[in-house]
Tab-separated table of C-alpha atoms and ligand atoms in Angstrom:
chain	number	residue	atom	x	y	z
A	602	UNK	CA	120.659	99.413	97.565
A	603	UNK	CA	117.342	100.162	98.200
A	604	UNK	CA	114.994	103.029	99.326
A	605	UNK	CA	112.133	102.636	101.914
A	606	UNK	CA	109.756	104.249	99.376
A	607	UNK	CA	110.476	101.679	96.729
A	608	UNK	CA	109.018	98.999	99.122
A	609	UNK	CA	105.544	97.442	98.874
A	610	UNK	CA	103.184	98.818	101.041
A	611	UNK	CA	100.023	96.353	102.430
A	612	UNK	CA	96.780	97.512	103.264
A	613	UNK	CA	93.780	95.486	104.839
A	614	UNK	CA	90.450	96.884	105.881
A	615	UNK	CA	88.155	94.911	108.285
A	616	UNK	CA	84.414	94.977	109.288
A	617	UNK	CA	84.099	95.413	112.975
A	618	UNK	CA	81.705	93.231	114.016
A	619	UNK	CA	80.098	91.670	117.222
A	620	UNK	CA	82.681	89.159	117.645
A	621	UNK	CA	85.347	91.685	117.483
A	622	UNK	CA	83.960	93.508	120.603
A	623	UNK	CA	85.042	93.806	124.083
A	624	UNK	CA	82.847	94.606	127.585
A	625	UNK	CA	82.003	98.385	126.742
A	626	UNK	CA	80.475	96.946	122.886
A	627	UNK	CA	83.458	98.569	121.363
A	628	UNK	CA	86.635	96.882	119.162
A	629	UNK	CA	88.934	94.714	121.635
A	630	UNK	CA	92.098	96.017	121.942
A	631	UNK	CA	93.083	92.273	121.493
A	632	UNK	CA	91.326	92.378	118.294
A	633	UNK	CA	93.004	95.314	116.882
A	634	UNK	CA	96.890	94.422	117.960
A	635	UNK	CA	96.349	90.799	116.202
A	636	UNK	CA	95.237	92.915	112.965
A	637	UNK	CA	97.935	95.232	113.383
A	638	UNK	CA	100.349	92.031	113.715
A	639	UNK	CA	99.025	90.084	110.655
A	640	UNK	CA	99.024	93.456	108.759
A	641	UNK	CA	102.874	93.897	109.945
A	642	UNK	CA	103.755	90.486	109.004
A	643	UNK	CA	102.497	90.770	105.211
A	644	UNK	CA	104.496	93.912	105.260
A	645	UNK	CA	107.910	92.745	105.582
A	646	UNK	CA	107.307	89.635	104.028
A	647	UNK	CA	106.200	91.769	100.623
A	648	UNK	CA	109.315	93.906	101.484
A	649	UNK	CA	111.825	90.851	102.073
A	650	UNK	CA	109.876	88.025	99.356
A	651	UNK	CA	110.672	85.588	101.801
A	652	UNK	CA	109.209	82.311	102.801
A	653	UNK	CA	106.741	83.269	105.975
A	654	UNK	CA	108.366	80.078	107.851
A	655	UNK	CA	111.228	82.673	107.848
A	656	UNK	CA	110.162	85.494	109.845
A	657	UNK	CA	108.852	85.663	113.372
A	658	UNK	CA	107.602	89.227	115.643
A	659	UNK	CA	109.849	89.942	118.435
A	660	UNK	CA	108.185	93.409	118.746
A	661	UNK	CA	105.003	94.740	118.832
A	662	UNK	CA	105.441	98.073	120.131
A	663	UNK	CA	104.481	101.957	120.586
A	664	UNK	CA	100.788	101.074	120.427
A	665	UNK	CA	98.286	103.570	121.049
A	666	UNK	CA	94.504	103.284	121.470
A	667	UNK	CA	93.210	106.827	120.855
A	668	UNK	CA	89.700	106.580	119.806
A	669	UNK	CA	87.587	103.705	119.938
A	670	UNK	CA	86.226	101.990	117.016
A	671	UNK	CA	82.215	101.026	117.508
A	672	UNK	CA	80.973	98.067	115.861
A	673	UNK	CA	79.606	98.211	112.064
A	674	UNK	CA	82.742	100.441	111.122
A	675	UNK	CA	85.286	99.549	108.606
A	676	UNK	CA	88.277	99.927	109.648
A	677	UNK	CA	91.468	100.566	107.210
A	678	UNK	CA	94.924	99.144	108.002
A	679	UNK	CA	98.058	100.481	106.244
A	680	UNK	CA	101.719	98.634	107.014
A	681	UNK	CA	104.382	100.377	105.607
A	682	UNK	CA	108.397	99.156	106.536
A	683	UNK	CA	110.243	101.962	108.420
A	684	UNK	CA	113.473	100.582	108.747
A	685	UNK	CA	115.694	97.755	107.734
A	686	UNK	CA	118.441	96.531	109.818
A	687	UNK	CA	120.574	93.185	109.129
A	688	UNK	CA	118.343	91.145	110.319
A	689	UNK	CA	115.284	92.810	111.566
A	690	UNK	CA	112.707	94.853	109.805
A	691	UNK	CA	110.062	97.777	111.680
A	692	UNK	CA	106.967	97.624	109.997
A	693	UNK	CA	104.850	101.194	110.962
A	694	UNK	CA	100.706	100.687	110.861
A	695	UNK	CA	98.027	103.006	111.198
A	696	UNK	CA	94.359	102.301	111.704
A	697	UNK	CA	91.518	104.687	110.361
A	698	UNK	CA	88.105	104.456	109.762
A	699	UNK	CA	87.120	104.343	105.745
A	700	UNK	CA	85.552	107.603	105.904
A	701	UNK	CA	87.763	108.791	108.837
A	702	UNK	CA	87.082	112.404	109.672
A	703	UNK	CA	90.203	115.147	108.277
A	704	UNK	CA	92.073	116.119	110.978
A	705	UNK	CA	90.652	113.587	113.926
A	706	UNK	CA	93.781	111.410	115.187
A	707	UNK	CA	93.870	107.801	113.845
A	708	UNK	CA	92.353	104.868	116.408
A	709	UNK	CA	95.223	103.374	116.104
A	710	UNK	CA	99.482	103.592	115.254
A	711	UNK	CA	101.781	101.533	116.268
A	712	UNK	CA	105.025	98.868	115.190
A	713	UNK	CA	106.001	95.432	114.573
A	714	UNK	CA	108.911	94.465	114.515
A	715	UNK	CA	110.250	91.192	112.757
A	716	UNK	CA	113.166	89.019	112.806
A	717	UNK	CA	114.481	86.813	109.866
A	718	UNK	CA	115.273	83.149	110.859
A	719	UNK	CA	116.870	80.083	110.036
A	720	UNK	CA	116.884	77.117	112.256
A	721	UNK	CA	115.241	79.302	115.339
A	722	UNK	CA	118.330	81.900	114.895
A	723	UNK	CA	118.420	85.389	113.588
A	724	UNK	CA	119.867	85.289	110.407
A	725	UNK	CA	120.680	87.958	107.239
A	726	UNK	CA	117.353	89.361	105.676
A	727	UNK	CA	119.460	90.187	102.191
A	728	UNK	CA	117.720	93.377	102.246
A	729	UNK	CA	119.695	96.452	101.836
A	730	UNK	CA	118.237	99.719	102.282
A	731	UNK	CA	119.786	103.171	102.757
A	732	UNK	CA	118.290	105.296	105.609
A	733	UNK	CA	116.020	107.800	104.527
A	734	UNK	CA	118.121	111.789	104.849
A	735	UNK	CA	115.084	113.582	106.405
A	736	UNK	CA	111.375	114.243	107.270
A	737	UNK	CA	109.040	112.137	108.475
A	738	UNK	CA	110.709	108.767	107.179
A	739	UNK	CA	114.209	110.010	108.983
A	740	UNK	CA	112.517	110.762	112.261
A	741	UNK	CA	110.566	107.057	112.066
A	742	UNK	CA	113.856	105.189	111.135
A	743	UNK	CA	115.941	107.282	114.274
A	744	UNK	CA	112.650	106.976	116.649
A	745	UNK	CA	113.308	102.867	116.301
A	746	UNK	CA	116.424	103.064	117.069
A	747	UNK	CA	116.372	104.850	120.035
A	748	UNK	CA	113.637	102.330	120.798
A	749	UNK	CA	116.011	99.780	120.887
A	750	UNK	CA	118.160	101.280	122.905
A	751	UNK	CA	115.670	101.514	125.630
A	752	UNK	CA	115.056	97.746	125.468
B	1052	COA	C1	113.726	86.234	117.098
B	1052	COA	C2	114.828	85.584	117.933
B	1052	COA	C3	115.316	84.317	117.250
B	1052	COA	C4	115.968	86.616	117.988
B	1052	COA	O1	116.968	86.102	118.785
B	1052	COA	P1	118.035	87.050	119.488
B	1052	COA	O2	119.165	86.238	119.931
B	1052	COA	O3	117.306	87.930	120.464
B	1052	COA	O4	118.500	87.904	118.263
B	1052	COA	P2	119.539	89.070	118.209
B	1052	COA	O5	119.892	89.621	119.543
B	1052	COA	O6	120.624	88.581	117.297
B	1052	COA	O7	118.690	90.212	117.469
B	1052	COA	C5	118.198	90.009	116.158
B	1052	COA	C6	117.668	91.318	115.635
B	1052	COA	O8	116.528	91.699	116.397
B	1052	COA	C7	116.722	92.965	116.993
B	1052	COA	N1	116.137	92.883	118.312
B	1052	COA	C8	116.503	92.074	119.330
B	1052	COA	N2	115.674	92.254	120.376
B	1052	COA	C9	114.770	93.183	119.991
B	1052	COA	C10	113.659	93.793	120.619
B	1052	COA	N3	113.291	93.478	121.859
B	1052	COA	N4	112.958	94.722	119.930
B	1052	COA	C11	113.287	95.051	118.683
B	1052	COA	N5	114.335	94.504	118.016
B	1052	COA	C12	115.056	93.591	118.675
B	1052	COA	C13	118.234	93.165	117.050
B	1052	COA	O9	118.553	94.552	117.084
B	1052	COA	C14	118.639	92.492	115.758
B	1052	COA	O10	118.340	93.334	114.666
B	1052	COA	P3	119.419	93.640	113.463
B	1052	COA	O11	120.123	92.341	113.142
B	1052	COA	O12	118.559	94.074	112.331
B	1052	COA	O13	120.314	94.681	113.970
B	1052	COA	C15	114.342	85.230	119.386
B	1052	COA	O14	114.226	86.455	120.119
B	1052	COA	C16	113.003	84.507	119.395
B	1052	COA	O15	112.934	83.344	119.015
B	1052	COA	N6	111.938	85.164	119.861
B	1052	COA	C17	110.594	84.570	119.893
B	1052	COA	C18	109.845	84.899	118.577
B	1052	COA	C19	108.409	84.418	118.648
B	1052	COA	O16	108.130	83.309	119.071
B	1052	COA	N7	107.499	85.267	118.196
B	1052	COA	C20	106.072	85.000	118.304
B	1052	COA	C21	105.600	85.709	119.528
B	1052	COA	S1	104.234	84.916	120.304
């Protein structure tokens, strides 16, 4: 069994330019869920080493846009998986600025969730991973739960 801490973690960074824009000349909240997305979706691939034909998004979720991003920024994504069921896996990702400010909330958190497929049907991922006992990583795991609950 694994640990979530033992899985690879993906990070992509991204120039915001022109084209990324929306009406008020800032990033497109359009723009940053498909990054957030794409950034999921090499997460739990790395975690699961599967082929990508395999996994589809059934979730994007919990997404916040609290600052916005002007153009000519680079902007940091980091994907990290925050829980593992049989045949789903939450991917977490945050989006900061490269030189992001201490202590100034993040543009962007939010999930993606994924489901492992064969033949259009949600099938066993393989991956076996212990939920974490406590802190941050505990309340993450629990919070997507409940999350599901809701749905
Ligand atoms: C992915 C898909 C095959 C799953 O089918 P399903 O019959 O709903 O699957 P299940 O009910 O067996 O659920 C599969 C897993 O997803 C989880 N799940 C189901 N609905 C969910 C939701 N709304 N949010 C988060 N997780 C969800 C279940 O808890 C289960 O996880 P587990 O096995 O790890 O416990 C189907 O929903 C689908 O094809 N969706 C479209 C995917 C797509 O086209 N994505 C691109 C979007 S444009």
């Amino acid at each position: 069994m694994q640990t979530l801490s033992n899985l690879p973690q993906i990070t992509a960074s991204h120039l915001v330019k022109s084209v990324n824009l929306n009406h008020h000349g800032t990033l497109y909240a359009g723009q940053m869920a498909e990054w957030v997305v794409e950034v999921g979706f090499m997460t739990a691939r790395a975690a699961l080493r599967c082929d990508p034909r395999r996994l589809v998004c059934i979730r994007l979720h919990g997404m916040d846009f609290r600052r916005s991003v002007p153009s000519g920024e680079t902007l940091v994504l980091e994907g990290r998986v925050v829980h593992v069921g049989r045949t789903s896996l939450s991917v977490h990702v945050a989006a900061h600025l490269v030189d992001h400010p201490p202590g100034e909330p993040f543009p962007t958190e939010g999930f993606v969730t994924f489901v492992h497929i064969e033949e259009g049907r949600a099938t066993p991922h393989g991956l076996d991973v212990a939920p974490p006992e406590e802190g941050e990583a505990r309340r993450l795991w629990d919070h997507i739960l409940e999350e599901r609950k809701r749905r």
